[in-house]
Amino acid sequence: MGLFWKASDMARKLTARTLWGVVGVSASCPRNAPLRTVVWERRSSREGAPAARARARRPRPKGALATCRRALNERWRLQTWLGEPCRVARLCWPWVWAFARRAIDMRLEDVRHIAVLGGGVMGGGIAQIMAGLGGYRVTVRDLTQEILDETREEVVERKWGVKRAVEKGKLGFDQALRAIENVSYTLDLADIADCDLIIEAVPEKLELKQQVFAELDGIVKADSIFASNTSGFVIAELARDVSVARKANFIGMHFSNPVPVMRMLEVISTEESDPEVAEIAKAVGEKAGRVVSMVKDKPGTYGFILNRVFAAAAREARQIVDDGLATPEDVDKAMITGRNWPAAFFGSRGGIGKQW
């Protein structure tokens, strides 16, 4: 859901169901009170007020804005607690939209320190683009110093590293320097306790990922965003053991491998994910040079856009070979050349090797 529709949906749910609504917040409402303490008047013939009196009322855009601002700041789940459909005067929309945009921008500015859990090729690639292109401070955490040393090699020296990228003209010197200087490596979970965004990139094992997030939940600060780089596990399943409050900050961020070359990023939201958090993840990805697709989590399935489409195509490619219509090499050649796929079904590689 876009920011405009998110904000206007909030306003609609906070105004009267019929005719004009007057929205306000109780002066005695404590800062962390539940949303039910928000007071809103209704002027409607359905409640016994004369229709003429109801029509004489005018919407209060400042009141609607104040209520929405309060809701956005506290990140209350309006859709859950206010169920009945409402209408909002168009006069309120510009006010609500202006604040919603500013609120997202302010949250994006709050993302300064990113943690990557799990090194190697994938974790190193994520750290490289977030530090080099995004300008973020990045901490990579893994279990052994050997893995951390290999990750540092991935970022700097190896095939997709910044050294070769500069030599090939794919990366500026300043960006390469940021990727080297802004990435730190640690064995201690305490070093990522204050990170604003934590991207998990451990091996693709469901129980391992669940264990990692459950452990993190009791260590990192309350407003940190949790993101999994899973290639297909249901995000809600990964968030199973975290606190209820944390689930709103839990999303998926699926990067394509090799990360420095493949610019695609899928941002996956669950039913419990705060839409604002997904928008922040999208903005972070775009700042790091990614092209972002927004995806909804679907229990009972594996994969999001890329892997599900590729799996379907791979099944058809295998059927073509099994039917004797073409060799594996010719199928790969057709997809690499005719569809510009950098990696094909049977192990052949095209565009990736030629780019860097």
Coordinates of C-alpha atoms in Angstrom, one line a residue:
M1 CA 0.0 0.0 0.0
G2 CA 1.4 3.4 -1.0
L3 CA 2.0 6.1 1.5
F4 CA -0.9 8.2 0.3
W5 CA -3.4 5.4 0.6
K6 CA -2.0 4.3 3.9
A7 CA -2.4 7.8 5.3
S8 CA -5.8 8.4 3.9
D9 CA -7.0 5.0 5.1
M10 CA -6.0 6.0 8.6
A11 CA -7.9 9.2 8.3
R12 CA -11.0 7.4 6.9
K13 CA -11.0 5.0 9.8
L14 CA -10.8 7.9 12.2
T15 CA -13.7 9.9 10.8
A16 CA -17.4 9.4 10.9
R17 CA -19.0 6.7 8.9
T18 CA -21.6 9.0 7.4
L19 CA -21.7 12.7 6.5
W20 CA -19.1 14.8 8.3
G21 CA -17.0 13.4 11.1
V22 CA -15.1 15.4 13.7
V23 CA -11.9 13.8 14.9
G24 CA -10.0 14.6 18.1
V25 CA -7.7 13.2 20.8
S26 CA -8.6 13.4 24.4
A27 CA -6.4 15.8 26.3
S28 CA -6.0 13.3 29.1
C29 CA -4.9 10.5 26.8
P30 CA -1.5 9.3 28.0
R31 CA 1.3 9.0 25.4
N32 CA 1.4 5.2 25.4
A33 CA -2.3 4.6 26.0
P34 CA -4.1 2.1 23.8
L35 CA -5.8 3.4 20.7
R36 CA -9.2 2.8 22.2
T37 CA -8.7 5.9 24.4
V38 CA -8.7 8.1 21.2
V39 CA -11.9 10.1 21.4
W40 CA -13.8 10.9 18.2
E41 CA -17.1 12.6 17.8
R42 CA -19.7 11.6 15.3
R43 CA -22.4 13.9 13.9
S44 CA -24.8 11.7 12.1
S45 CA -28.5 11.2 11.9
R46 CA -27.9 7.5 12.7
E47 CA -26.9 8.7 16.2
G48 CA -29.9 10.9 16.6
A49 CA -28.3 14.2 15.7
P50 CA -30.4 16.2 13.1
A51 CA -29.1 15.7 9.6
A52 CA -29.1 19.5 9.1
R53 CA -26.8 19.9 12.1
A54 CA -24.6 17.2 10.8
R55 CA -24.3 18.8 7.4
A56 CA -23.6 22.1 9.0
R57 CA -20.5 20.7 10.6
R58 CA -17.2 21.1 8.7
P59 CA -14.3 18.6 8.8
R60 CA -11.4 19.5 11.0
P61 CA -8.3 18.8 9.0
K62 CA -6.0 19.8 11.8
G63 CA -7.8 17.5 14.2
A64 CA -7.6 14.6 11.7
L65 CA -3.9 15.4 11.1
A66 CA -3.2 15.5 14.9
T67 CA -4.8 12.1 15.3
C68 CA -3.0 10.5 12.4
R69 CA 0.3 12.1 13.5
R70 CA -0.2 10.6 17.0
A71 CA -1.0 7.2 15.4
L72 CA 2.0 7.3 13.1
N73 CA 4.3 8.4 15.9
E74 CA 3.2 5.6 18.1
R75 CA 2.8 3.2 15.2
W76 CA -0.6 2.0 16.3
R77 CA -2.3 -0.7 14.2
L78 CA -5.4 1.3 13.2
Q79 CA -6.6 -1.3 10.7
T80 CA -6.9 -3.9 13.5
W81 CA -8.6 -1.7 16.1
L82 CA -11.0 0.3 14.0
G83 CA -12.9 -2.0 11.7
E84 CA -15.8 -0.1 10.3
P85 CA -15.6 1.6 6.9
C86 CA -15.5 5.4 7.1
R87 CA -15.2 8.4 4.8
V88 CA -12.9 11.4 5.1
A89 CA -13.3 14.8 3.6
R90 CA -10.9 15.4 0.8
L91 CA -9.9 18.6 2.6
C92 CA -8.0 16.4 5.1
W93 CA -6.0 14.4 2.6
P94 CA -3.2 16.9 1.8
W95 CA -2.6 17.4 5.5
V96 CA -2.4 13.7 6.2
W97 CA -0.3 13.0 3.2
A98 CA 2.2 15.7 4.0
F99 CA 2.8 14.4 7.5
A100 CA 2.9 10.7 6.4
R101 CA 5.6 11.5 3.9
R102 CA 7.6 13.5 6.5
A103 CA 7.2 10.7 9.0
I104 CA 8.7 8.1 6.6
D105 CA 11.6 10.4 5.7
M106 CA 12.3 10.9 9.4
R107 CA 12.3 7.2 10.1
L108 CA 14.6 6.6 7.1
E109 CA 17.1 9.1 8.5
D110 CA 17.1 7.1 11.7
V111 CA 18.5 4.1 9.9
R112 CA 22.3 4.7 10.2
H113 CA 23.7 1.4 11.5
I114 CA 22.9 -1.9 9.7
A115 CA 23.9 -5.4 10.9
V116 CA 24.4 -8.4 8.6
L117 CA 24.1 -11.7 10.4
G118 CA 26.1 -14.2 8.5
G119 CA 29.1 -13.5 6.3
G120 CA 30.3 -15.4 3.2
V121 CA 29.4 -14.4 -0.4
M122 CA 25.8 -13.3 0.4
G123 CA 26.5 -11.5 3.7
G124 CA 29.6 -9.9 2.3
G125 CA 27.7 -8.7 -0.8
I126 CA 24.9 -7.1 1.3
A127 CA 27.5 -5.4 3.5
Q128 CA 29.4 -4.1 0.5
I129 CA 26.4 -2.4 -1.2
M130 CA 24.9 -1.1 2.0
A131 CA 28.2 0.6 3.0
G132 CA 29.6 1.5 -0.4
L133 CA 26.5 2.6 -2.2
G134 CA 24.1 3.3 0.7
G135 CA 26.7 5.0 2.9
Y136 CA 25.6 3.1 6.0
R137 CA 27.7 1.9 8.8
V138 CA 27.6 -1.9 8.6
T139 CA 28.6 -4.6 11.1
V140 CA 28.9 -8.2 9.9
R141 CA 28.6 -10.8 12.6
D142 CA 29.4 -14.5 12.3
L143 CA 30.5 -17.4 14.5
T144 CA 34.2 -17.8 13.6
Q145 CA 37.1 -15.4 12.8
E146 CA 37.9 -17.5 9.8
I147 CA 34.4 -16.8 8.2
L148 CA 34.8 -13.1 9.0
D149 CA 38.2 -13.0 7.3
E150 CA 36.8 -14.7 4.2
T151 CA 33.9 -12.2 4.2
R152 CA 36.4 -9.3 4.3
E153 CA 38.1 -10.9 1.3
E154 CA 34.8 -11.1 -0.5
V155 CA 34.1 -7.4 0.0
V156 CA 37.6 -6.3 -1.0
E157 CA 39.6 -8.7 -3.1
R158 CA 37.5 -11.5 -4.7
K159 CA 35.5 -11.6 -7.9
W160 CA 32.6 -9.3 -6.9
G161 CA 34.7 -7.2 -4.5
V162 CA 35.3 -3.5 -4.7
K163 CA 38.8 -3.7 -6.0
R164 CA 37.8 -5.4 -9.2
A165 CA 34.7 -3.2 -9.4
V166 CA 36.8 -0.1 -9.5
E167 CA 39.2 -1.6 -12.0
K168 CA 36.2 -2.4 -14.3
G169 CA 34.7 1.1 -13.8
K170 CA 31.6 -0.3 -12.1
L171 CA 32.3 1.5 -8.8
G172 CA 33.7 4.9 -7.9
F173 CA 36.8 5.1 -5.7
D174 CA 34.9 7.0 -3.0
Q175 CA 32.2 4.3 -2.9
A176 CA 34.9 1.5 -2.7
L177 CA 36.6 3.3 0.1
R178 CA 33.3 3.6 2.0
A179 CA 32.7 -0.2 1.5
I180 CA 36.1 -0.9 3.1
E181 CA 36.0 1.7 5.9
N182 CA 32.3 1.5 6.9
V183 CA 32.2 -2.3 7.3
S184 CA 33.3 -3.8 10.6
Y185 CA 33.4 -7.5 11.6
T186 CA 32.6 -9.0 15.0
L187 CA 32.0 -12.3 16.8
D188 CA 30.0 -10.6 19.6
L189 CA 26.2 -10.2 19.3
A190 CA 26.4 -7.3 21.8
D191 CA 28.1 -5.2 19.0
I192 CA 24.9 -5.1 17.0
A193 CA 22.5 -4.4 19.9
D194 CA 22.0 -0.8 18.8
C195 CA 21.7 -1.4 15.1
D196 CA 18.6 0.1 13.4
L197 CA 18.2 -2.6 10.7
I198 CA 19.3 -6.2 11.1
I199 CA 19.5 -8.4 8.0
E200 CA 19.8 -12.1 8.6
A201 CA 21.8 -14.0 6.0
V202 CA 22.6 -17.3 7.7
P203 CA 22.3 -20.7 5.9
E204 CA 18.8 -21.6 4.5
K205 CA 17.6 -23.7 7.5
L206 CA 14.3 -22.8 9.0
E207 CA 15.1 -23.8 12.6
L208 CA 18.4 -22.0 12.5
K209 CA 16.8 -18.8 11.3
Q210 CA 14.1 -19.0 13.9
Q211 CA 16.7 -19.6 16.6
V212 CA 18.7 -16.6 15.5
F213 CA 15.8 -14.2 15.6
A214 CA 14.5 -15.5 18.9
E215 CA 18.0 -14.9 20.4
L216 CA 18.2 -11.4 18.8
D217 CA 14.8 -10.4 20.1
G218 CA 16.1 -10.2 23.7
I219 CA 19.4 -8.4 22.8
V220 CA 18.7 -5.6 20.3
K221 CA 16.8 -2.4 20.9
A222 CA 13.0 -2.5 20.7
D223 CA 12.6 -0.4 17.6
S224 CA 15.1 -2.3 15.4
I225 CA 13.8 -3.7 12.1
F226 CA 14.3 -7.4 11.6
A227 CA 14.8 -8.6 8.0
S228 CA 15.5 -12.0 6.6
N229 CA 17.3 -12.7 3.4
T230 CA 15.6 -16.0 3.0
S231 CA 15.0 -17.1 -0.6
G232 CA 11.6 -18.5 0.2
F233 CA 10.7 -19.4 3.7
V234 CA 7.4 -17.9 5.0
I235 CA 8.4 -14.7 6.8
A236 CA 5.6 -15.2 9.4
E237 CA 7.2 -18.6 10.3
L238 CA 10.6 -17.0 10.8
A239 CA 9.0 -14.5 13.2
R240 CA 7.2 -17.2 15.1
D241 CA 9.3 -17.0 18.3
V242 CA 9.8 -13.2 18.5
S243 CA 7.7 -11.0 20.8
V244 CA 4.3 -9.7 19.6
A245 CA 5.6 -6.2 19.6
R246 CA 8.5 -7.2 17.3
K247 CA 6.4 -8.8 14.7
A248 CA 5.3 -5.4 13.3
N249 CA 9.0 -4.7 12.6
F250 CA 9.6 -8.1 10.9
I251 CA 9.9 -8.3 7.1
G252 CA 11.8 -10.1 4.4
M253 CA 14.6 -8.5 2.3
H254 CA 15.6 -11.0 -0.4
F255 CA 18.7 -10.0 -2.3
S256 CA 19.8 -11.7 -5.5
N257 CA 23.2 -13.4 -5.7
P258 CA 25.8 -12.1 -6.5
V259 CA 24.5 -9.0 -4.6
P260 CA 26.9 -6.4 -6.1
V261 CA 25.9 -7.3 -9.6
M262 CA 22.2 -8.4 -9.3
R263 CA 20.3 -5.2 -8.4
M264 CA 17.0 -6.9 -7.6
L265 CA 15.6 -6.8 -4.1
E266 CA 12.3 -8.3 -2.9
V267 CA 10.7 -6.7 0.2
I268 CA 8.2 -9.1 1.8
S269 CA 5.5 -8.1 4.3
T270 CA 3.5 -10.3 6.5
E271 CA 0.0 -9.6 7.7
E272 CA 1.5 -8.3 11.0
S273 CA 4.2 -6.2 9.4
D274 CA 3.8 -2.4 9.7
P275 CA 3.5 -1.0 6.2
E276 CA 5.7 1.9 7.3
V277 CA 8.5 -0.6 8.0
A278 CA 8.2 -2.1 4.5
E279 CA 8.4 1.4 3.0
I280 CA 11.6 2.1 5.0
A281 CA 13.2 -1.1 3.9
K282 CA 12.3 -0.2 0.3
A283 CA 13.9 3.2 0.7
V284 CA 17.0 1.7 2.2
G285 CA 17.3 -0.7 -0.7
E286 CA 16.9 2.0 -3.2
K287 CA 19.5 4.1 -1.5
A288 CA 21.9 1.1 -1.9
G289 CA 21.1 1.0 -5.7
R290 CA 18.5 -1.8 -5.6
V291 CA 15.4 -2.1 -7.8
V292 CA 12.7 -3.1 -5.3
S293 CA 9.6 -5.2 -5.7
M294 CA 7.1 -5.3 -2.9
V295 CA 5.7 -8.8 -2.1
K296 CA 3.1 -10.2 0.3
D297 CA 3.9 -13.2 2.5
K298 CA 1.8 -16.2 1.7
P299 CA 1.8 -19.1 4.2
G300 CA 2.0 -22.6 2.7
T301 CA 4.3 -21.5 -0.2
Y302 CA 8.0 -21.4 -0.8
G303 CA 9.6 -18.5 -2.7
F304 CA 8.5 -15.0 -3.6
I305 CA 8.6 -13.6 -7.2
L306 CA 12.0 -14.5 -8.5
N307 CA 12.3 -18.1 -7.3
R308 CA 8.7 -19.0 -8.0
V309 CA 8.9 -17.8 -11.6
F310 CA 12.4 -19.4 -12.1
A311 CA 11.2 -22.7 -10.6
A312 CA 8.2 -22.8 -13.0
A313 CA 10.5 -22.0 -15.9
A314 CA 13.0 -24.6 -14.8
R315 CA 10.4 -27.3 -14.7
E316 CA 9.4 -26.5 -18.2
A317 CA 13.1 -26.5 -19.3
R318 CA 13.6 -29.9 -17.8
Q319 CA 10.5 -31.2 -19.6
I320 CA 11.9 -29.9 -22.9
V321 CA 15.1 -31.8 -22.3
D322 CA 13.2 -35.0 -21.1
D323 CA 11.0 -34.9 -24.2
G324 CA 14.2 -34.8 -26.4
L325 CA 13.3 -31.5 -28.0
A326 CA 16.6 -29.8 -27.2
T327 CA 19.9 -30.3 -25.3
P328 CA 20.5 -28.6 -21.9
E329 CA 23.2 -26.5 -23.6
D330 CA 20.7 -25.3 -26.2
V331 CA 18.1 -24.5 -23.6
D332 CA 20.6 -22.4 -21.7
K333 CA 21.8 -20.7 -24.8
A334 CA 18.3 -19.8 -25.7
M335 CA 17.5 -18.3 -22.3
I336 CA 20.8 -16.4 -21.9
T337 CA 20.8 -15.0 -25.5
G338 CA 17.1 -14.7 -26.2
R339 CA 15.8 -13.6 -22.8
N340 CA 19.1 -12.1 -21.4
W341 CA 19.0 -14.3 -18.3
P342 CA 22.5 -14.1 -16.7
A343 CA 22.2 -17.6 -15.2
A344 CA 20.3 -20.4 -16.9
F345 CA 18.9 -23.7 -15.8
F346 CA 21.6 -26.3 -16.4
G347 CA 24.7 -24.5 -15.0
S348 CA 25.6 -22.3 -17.9
R349 CA 26.4 -18.7 -17.1
G350 CA 26.2 -15.7 -19.4
G351 CA 25.7 -12.1 -18.4
I352 CA 27.1 -12.3 -14.9
G353 CA 30.6 -13.4 -16.0
K354 CA 30.7 -10.8 -18.7
Q355 CA 29.6 -7.8 -16.5
W356 CA 32.5 -7.8 -14.0

